[in-house]
Short mmCIF file of C-alpha atoms in Angstrom, two decimals:
data_model
loop_
_atom_site.label_atom_id
_atom_site.label_comp_id
_atom_site.label_asym_id
_atom_site.label_seq_id
_atom_site.Cartn_x
_atom_site.Cartn_y
_atom_site.Cartn_z
CA MET X 1 86.62 -35.76 182.28
CA GLU X 2 89.40 -37.44 180.32
CA LEU X 3 89.49 -41.19 180.51
CA LEU X 4 92.55 -42.53 182.32
CA ALA X 5 94.88 -45.03 180.67
CA VAL X 6 93.64 -48.45 181.73
CA GLU X 7 97.22 -49.71 181.79
CA ASN X 8 97.87 -47.50 184.81
CA CYS X 9 94.95 -48.84 186.86
CA GLN X 10 96.01 -50.91 189.86
CA THR X 11 92.64 -51.48 191.52
CA MET X 12 89.08 -52.20 190.43
CA GLU X 13 88.00 -48.81 191.76
CA GLU X 14 90.60 -47.01 189.66
CA TRP X 15 89.61 -48.95 186.55
CA GLU X 16 85.87 -48.34 187.02
CA THR X 17 86.59 -44.63 187.37
CA ALA X 18 88.79 -44.70 184.28
CA VAL X 19 86.08 -46.14 182.03
CA GLY X 20 83.20 -44.26 183.60
CA ILE X 21 81.47 -47.17 185.34
CA TYR X 22 78.70 -46.37 187.83
CA GLU X 23 75.98 -48.32 189.65
CA TYR X 24 72.23 -48.00 189.16
CA GLY X 25 69.58 -50.34 190.53
CA GLY X 26 72.22 -52.81 191.68
CA VAL X 27 73.81 -53.05 188.20
CA LYS X 28 77.14 -51.62 187.01
CA PHE X 29 76.95 -49.58 183.79
CA SER X 30 79.46 -47.72 181.64
CA CYS X 31 79.34 -44.11 180.45
CA MET X 32 77.74 -45.41 177.24
CA THR X 33 74.52 -45.42 179.28
CA PRO X 34 74.69 -42.26 181.42
CA PRO X 35 72.58 -42.19 184.61
CA SER X 36 69.94 -40.01 182.94
CA THR X 37 69.15 -42.93 180.60
CA TRP X 38 67.00 -44.72 183.14
CA THR X 39 64.75 -41.72 183.76
CA GLU X 40 64.45 -41.05 180.03
CA LEU X 41 63.55 -44.66 179.23
CA ARG X 42 60.51 -44.43 181.49
CA GLN X 43 59.15 -41.83 179.06
CA PHE X 44 59.94 -43.79 175.88
CA GLN X 45 56.85 -44.15 173.68
CA VAL X 46 56.32 -47.75 172.62
CA ARG X 47 54.18 -48.58 169.59
CA SER X 48 51.97 -51.65 169.55
CA ASP X 49 53.59 -52.86 166.32
CA ASP X 50 57.15 -52.54 167.65
CA ILE X 51 59.38 -55.61 167.71
CA PHE X 52 61.77 -55.73 170.65
CA VAL X 53 64.85 -57.95 170.43
CA ILE X 54 66.24 -58.38 173.92
CA ALA X 55 69.48 -60.13 174.79
CA TYR X 56 72.40 -59.99 177.15
CA PRO X 57 75.40 -58.45 175.33
CA LYS X 58 77.32 -60.72 172.91
CA SER X 59 74.50 -63.25 172.70
CA GLY X 60 74.20 -63.16 168.91
CA SER X 61 71.48 -60.52 168.74
CA HIS X 62 72.69 -59.14 165.41
CA TRP X 63 72.13 -62.50 163.77
CA LEU X 64 68.56 -62.55 165.07
CA MET X 65 68.09 -58.91 164.04
CA ASP X 66 69.24 -59.83 160.55
CA ILE X 67 66.69 -62.64 160.38
CA ILE X 68 63.84 -60.41 161.55
CA ASN X 69 64.82 -57.70 159.08
CA LEU X 70 64.73 -60.25 156.27
CA LEU X 71 61.32 -61.51 157.38
CA GLN X 72 60.02 -57.95 157.44
CA ASN X 73 61.47 -57.14 154.01
CA ASN X 74 60.58 -60.24 151.97
CA ALA X 75 64.13 -61.56 152.28
CA GLU X 76 65.49 -58.62 150.29
CA ASN X 77 68.76 -57.41 151.78
CA ASP X 78 68.71 -54.27 149.66
CA HIS X 79 65.73 -52.99 151.64
CA ILE X 80 67.48 -53.34 155.01
CA ASN X 81 69.13 -50.31 156.58
CA PRO X 82 72.41 -51.63 158.07
CA SER X 83 72.65 -48.64 160.42
CA TYR X 84 69.81 -50.17 162.46
CA LEU X 85 72.26 -52.87 163.53
CA ASP X 86 74.42 -50.40 165.44
CA THR X 87 71.55 -48.71 167.28
CA THR X 88 70.66 -49.98 170.73
CA LEU X 89 67.80 -48.51 172.74
CA GLU X 90 69.81 -47.48 175.80
CA LEU X 91 73.29 -46.96 174.32
CA ARG X 92 75.02 -43.81 173.18
CA LYS X 93 77.60 -44.01 170.38
CA ASP X 94 80.79 -42.05 170.98
CA ASN X 95 84.52 -42.38 170.53
CA LEU X 96 84.79 -42.33 174.35
CA GLN X 97 87.81 -40.06 174.45
CA THR X 98 85.95 -38.40 177.29
CA THR X 99 83.03 -39.44 179.44
CA GLN X 100 81.13 -36.35 178.25
CA GLY X 101 79.57 -37.83 175.11
CA THR X 102 77.86 -35.82 172.41
CA SER X 103 76.04 -38.42 170.31
CA LEU X 104 72.37 -39.25 170.76
CA PRO X 105 71.35 -42.50 172.47
CA GLY X 106 69.02 -44.93 170.75
CA TYR X 107 65.94 -43.86 172.70
CA GLN X 108 66.26 -40.39 171.15
CA THR X 109 66.78 -41.51 167.53
CA ILE X 110 64.43 -44.52 167.39
CA PRO X 111 61.27 -42.35 167.66
CA THR X 112 62.05 -41.05 164.14
CA TRP X 113 61.95 -44.56 162.63
CA LYS X 114 59.03 -45.74 160.54
CA SER X 115 56.88 -48.60 161.81
CA PRO X 116 57.28 -51.43 162.37
CA ARG X 117 60.43 -50.67 164.32
CA ILE X 118 62.87 -53.45 165.22
CA ILE X 119 64.40 -52.30 168.49
CA LEU X 120 67.47 -53.92 170.01
CA THR X 121 68.08 -53.59 173.73
CA HIS X 122 70.23 -55.17 176.43
CA CYS X 123 68.05 -53.70 179.20
CA PHE X 124 67.26 -55.75 182.26
CA ALA X 125 63.55 -56.45 182.62
CA GLU X 126 63.08 -53.92 185.40
CA PHE X 127 64.64 -51.13 183.31
CA LEU X 128 62.53 -51.57 180.16
CA PRO X 129 60.21 -48.71 179.19
CA PRO X 130 56.97 -49.31 181.14
CA GLN X 131 54.92 -49.21 177.95
CA VAL X 132 56.49 -52.51 176.87
CA TRP X 133 54.32 -54.11 179.53
CA GLU X 134 51.29 -51.95 178.74
CA LYS X 135 51.10 -51.97 174.93
CA HIS X 136 52.22 -55.60 174.46
CA PRO X 137 54.53 -55.26 171.44
CA LYS X 138 56.17 -58.39 170.07
CA VAL X 139 59.20 -59.34 172.16
CA ILE X 140 61.85 -61.92 171.31
CA TYR X 141 64.36 -62.82 174.02
CA LEU X 142 67.60 -64.42 172.84
CA ALA X 143 69.56 -66.58 175.28
CA ARG X 144 73.10 -67.88 174.63
CA ASN X 145 75.09 -70.18 176.88
CA PRO X 146 77.09 -68.01 179.30
CA LYS X 147 80.46 -69.66 178.71
CA ASP X 148 80.48 -68.57 175.08
CA VAL X 149 79.07 -65.19 176.10
CA ALA X 150 81.93 -64.68 178.55
CA VAL X 151 84.57 -65.60 175.94
CA SER X 152 82.99 -63.32 173.36
CA ILE X 153 82.81 -60.40 175.80
CA TYR X 154 86.42 -60.93 176.83
CA HIS X 155 87.63 -60.65 173.24
CA TYR X 156 85.33 -57.68 172.66
CA ILE X 157 86.58 -55.62 175.61
CA SER X 158 90.07 -57.07 176.17
CA GLN X 159 91.81 -53.86 175.12
CA LEU X 160 89.84 -51.97 177.71
CA LEU X 161 90.64 -54.32 180.59
CA PRO X 162 93.34 -53.60 183.18
CA SER X 163 96.20 -56.09 183.44
CA PHE X 164 94.80 -57.72 186.57
CA LEU X 165 91.71 -58.89 184.63
CA HIS X 166 93.56 -60.34 181.65
CA GLY X 167 93.90 -63.90 182.91
CA TRP X 168 91.00 -66.23 182.10
CA GLY X 169 90.62 -67.26 185.73
CA THR X 170 90.34 -63.72 187.07
CA PHE X 171 88.16 -62.57 184.18
CA ILE X 172 85.67 -65.44 184.63
CA ASP X 173 85.52 -64.71 188.35
CA TYR X 174 84.68 -61.10 187.44
CA PHE X 175 82.11 -62.16 184.82
CA LEU X 176 80.36 -64.44 187.32
CA SER X 177 80.20 -61.75 189.98
CA SER X 178 77.42 -59.24 190.57
CA ASP X 179 79.96 -56.44 189.96
CA PHE X 180 80.48 -57.27 186.28
CA PHE X 181 79.92 -54.12 184.26
CA GLY X 182 76.81 -54.49 182.15
CA GLY X 183 75.32 -56.63 184.91
CA SER X 184 75.06 -60.31 185.73
CA TRP X 185 74.14 -62.75 182.95
CA PHE X 186 72.14 -64.73 185.52
CA LYS X 187 70.18 -61.68 186.67
CA HIS X 188 69.40 -60.77 183.06
CA VAL X 189 68.16 -64.20 181.97
CA LEU X 190 66.31 -65.01 185.18
CA GLY X 191 64.60 -61.63 185.02
CA TYR X 192 63.00 -62.46 181.67
CA LEU X 193 62.22 -66.18 181.93
CA PRO X 194 59.02 -65.66 183.98
CA HIS X 195 57.63 -63.51 181.15
CA MET X 196 58.00 -66.20 178.50
CA LYS X 197 54.42 -67.33 179.20
CA ARG X 198 53.12 -64.02 177.85
CA PRO X 199 51.68 -64.45 174.33
CA ASN X 200 53.72 -61.53 172.97
CA PHE X 201 57.01 -63.03 174.23
CA LEU X 202 59.13 -65.65 172.46
CA LEU X 203 62.30 -67.32 173.75
CA VAL X 204 64.95 -68.16 171.16
CA LYS X 205 68.14 -70.00 172.11
CA TYR X 206 71.23 -69.00 170.17
CA GLU X 207 72.43 -72.57 169.84
CA ASP X 208 69.18 -73.52 168.11
CA LEU X 209 70.10 -71.15 165.29
CA TYR X 210 72.93 -73.57 164.55
CA LYS X 211 70.96 -76.76 165.16
CA ASP X 212 67.81 -75.84 163.26
CA LEU X 213 68.01 -72.45 161.56
CA LYS X 214 64.95 -73.09 159.40
CA GLY X 215 62.90 -74.20 162.39
CA VAL X 216 63.82 -71.10 164.40
CA ILE X 217 63.10 -68.80 161.46
CA SER X 218 59.69 -70.42 161.02
CA GLU X 219 58.97 -70.00 164.73
CA VAL X 220 60.00 -66.33 164.67
CA ASN X 221 57.95 -65.79 161.50
CA ASP X 222 54.85 -67.27 163.16
CA HIS X 223 55.41 -65.20 166.30
CA LEU X 224 55.61 -62.00 164.27
CA ASP X 225 52.66 -62.93 162.05
CA CYS X 226 54.72 -62.11 158.99
CA PRO X 227 52.84 -62.62 155.71
CA PHE X 228 55.31 -64.61 153.69
CA PRO X 229 54.98 -66.24 150.25
CA PRO X 230 55.39 -70.04 149.91
CA GLY X 231 59.05 -70.97 149.98
CA GLY X 232 59.98 -67.61 151.48
CA VAL X 233 61.39 -69.10 154.67
CA ASP X 234 63.93 -71.07 152.61
CA LEU X 235 65.15 -67.82 151.07
CA VAL X 236 65.53 -66.23 154.52
CA VAL X 237 67.51 -69.31 155.62
CA GLN X 238 69.82 -68.82 152.66
CA GLU X 239 70.24 -65.08 153.24
CA SER X 240 70.73 -65.38 157.01
CA ALA X 241 73.21 -68.25 157.06
CA PHE X 242 75.97 -67.15 159.43
CA ALA X 243 78.66 -66.58 156.79
CA LYS X 244 76.41 -64.28 154.78
CA MET X 245 75.12 -62.52 157.89
CA ARG X 246 78.68 -61.85 159.03
CA GLN X 247 79.52 -60.32 155.67
CA SER X 248 76.50 -58.03 156.01
CA ASN X 249 77.52 -57.00 159.52
CA GLU X 250 81.11 -56.34 158.43
CA GLU X 251 79.68 -53.78 156.02
CA ALA X 252 77.85 -52.20 158.95
CA ASP X 253 81.13 -52.27 160.90
CA LYS X 254 82.91 -50.31 158.17
CA ASP X 255 80.10 -47.77 158.14
CA ALA X 256 80.34 -47.41 161.91
CA GLU X 257 84.11 -46.90 161.73
CA LYS X 258 83.59 -43.91 159.45
CA LYS X 259 81.34 -42.35 162.10
CA ILE X 260 83.48 -43.11 165.15
CA LYS X 261 86.75 -41.17 165.16
CA GLY X 262 89.48 -40.67 167.72
CA ASN X 263 90.63 -43.26 170.21
CA ARG X 264 90.81 -46.44 168.12
CA LYS X 265 91.14 -48.70 171.15
CA LEU X 266 87.92 -47.51 172.75
CA SER X 267 85.92 -47.11 169.56
CA LYS X 268 86.69 -50.74 168.75
CA VAL X 269 85.25 -51.80 172.07
CA PHE X 270 82.01 -49.86 172.00
CA GLY X 271 80.25 -50.25 168.69
CA GLY X 272 83.06 -49.40 166.28
CA SER X 273 83.82 -52.90 165.06
CA GLN X 274 83.58 -56.63 165.67
CA ILE X 275 79.77 -56.76 165.70
CA SER X 276 80.18 -60.46 165.01
CA ARG X 277 83.24 -62.59 165.71
CA LYS X 278 83.42 -66.37 165.38
CA ASN X 279 80.16 -67.02 167.23
CA ILE X 280 80.95 -70.73 167.39
CA VAL X 281 78.97 -72.86 169.83
CA GLY X 282 81.46 -74.29 172.33
CA GLU X 283 84.28 -71.85 171.52
CA TRP X 284 84.85 -71.56 175.27
CA ARG X 285 86.70 -74.90 175.16
CA GLU X 286 89.62 -73.15 173.45
CA PHE X 287 90.11 -70.80 176.39
CA LEU X 288 88.74 -72.20 179.65
CA ASN X 289 90.71 -74.98 181.29
CA ASN X 290 89.03 -77.81 183.19
CA GLY X 291 89.31 -76.09 186.55
CA ILE X 292 87.76 -72.82 185.35
CA SER X 293 85.07 -74.69 183.43
CA GLU X 294 84.14 -76.84 186.42
CA LYS X 295 83.88 -73.79 188.68
CA PHE X 296 81.69 -72.12 186.07
CA ASP X 297 79.48 -75.24 185.86
CA ASN X 298 78.97 -75.36 189.60
CA ILE X 299 77.87 -71.73 189.77
CA TYR X 300 75.64 -72.16 186.73
CA LYS X 301 73.91 -75.22 188.19
CA ALA X 302 73.34 -73.49 191.52
CA ARG X 303 71.90 -70.34 189.95
CA MET X 304 69.85 -71.98 187.18
CA ARG X 305 68.66 -75.20 188.85
CA SER X 306 65.01 -74.14 189.16
CA SER X 307 64.88 -71.94 186.05
CA GLY X 308 63.58 -74.59 183.67
CA LEU X 309 66.01 -73.36 180.99
CA THR X 310 68.11 -75.96 179.20
CA GLN X 311 71.11 -74.85 177.15
CA ASP X 312 73.69 -76.42 174.88
CA PHE X 313 77.28 -75.61 175.81
CA GLU X 314 78.63 -77.42 172.77
CA LEU X 315 77.21 -79.14 169.71
#
């Protein structure tokens, strides 16, 4: 089925049909994760030495992946395969000219990787492969404040949005709703917070990477039981500083662009480029006016009041 031009969509239903959005388990997903994904994931074979990096989309997961890769490779960038950065457990990589994709999803290519595997996923807790809970691999959950997440997602998918979702007010209303494609940020975070007491789980807050990069790297290193020489953490700090990490990811972007042909607009949105943008803490202030921000705050406080999670919305 050919994708319709989003510019011609007048209603949410038309737009969801145009970009191949469907509902599963109360969550809206795009054709990048076809319905068969959720059955297949139940059969995914987890290894006890796997490292799962879990985050809601646009939460800075590639920065954390870069850090973990450095810790696993003695801070030597030359030993890191950049293609791992554009592989996500549940996602298929296509040019999206049609909803009938041909590329393999992550859960079909990851089994060929050597151990220890560093596996990125945006799955909600209830959709993870069951063996994650049975074999107890290391899991790191990355949480980023939702205002910056919303702004980052908007810029990431803006060319795919219909005109009626282009205003910040209407887009934030959509992001805060349960109908947001990719699912609710609140549902995602609240689904994982109860598991943070498990010894194989670690919570990392994106903003802490800015406030105390060395401290977070040390915490991740301890969680993963990485054997590291004295002074090694300082080298990882140097190699994973955001400017250098962005340069590394831009190289991965260029590699991805060579693989993704066809509709430039859609390939840009889904994995073809912009792995990392500004990623500034508090960037939302440039785009959300006081009224939108206050409405966001009220919903956030109501949904997160009893969560125990504290987050920085600016530094």
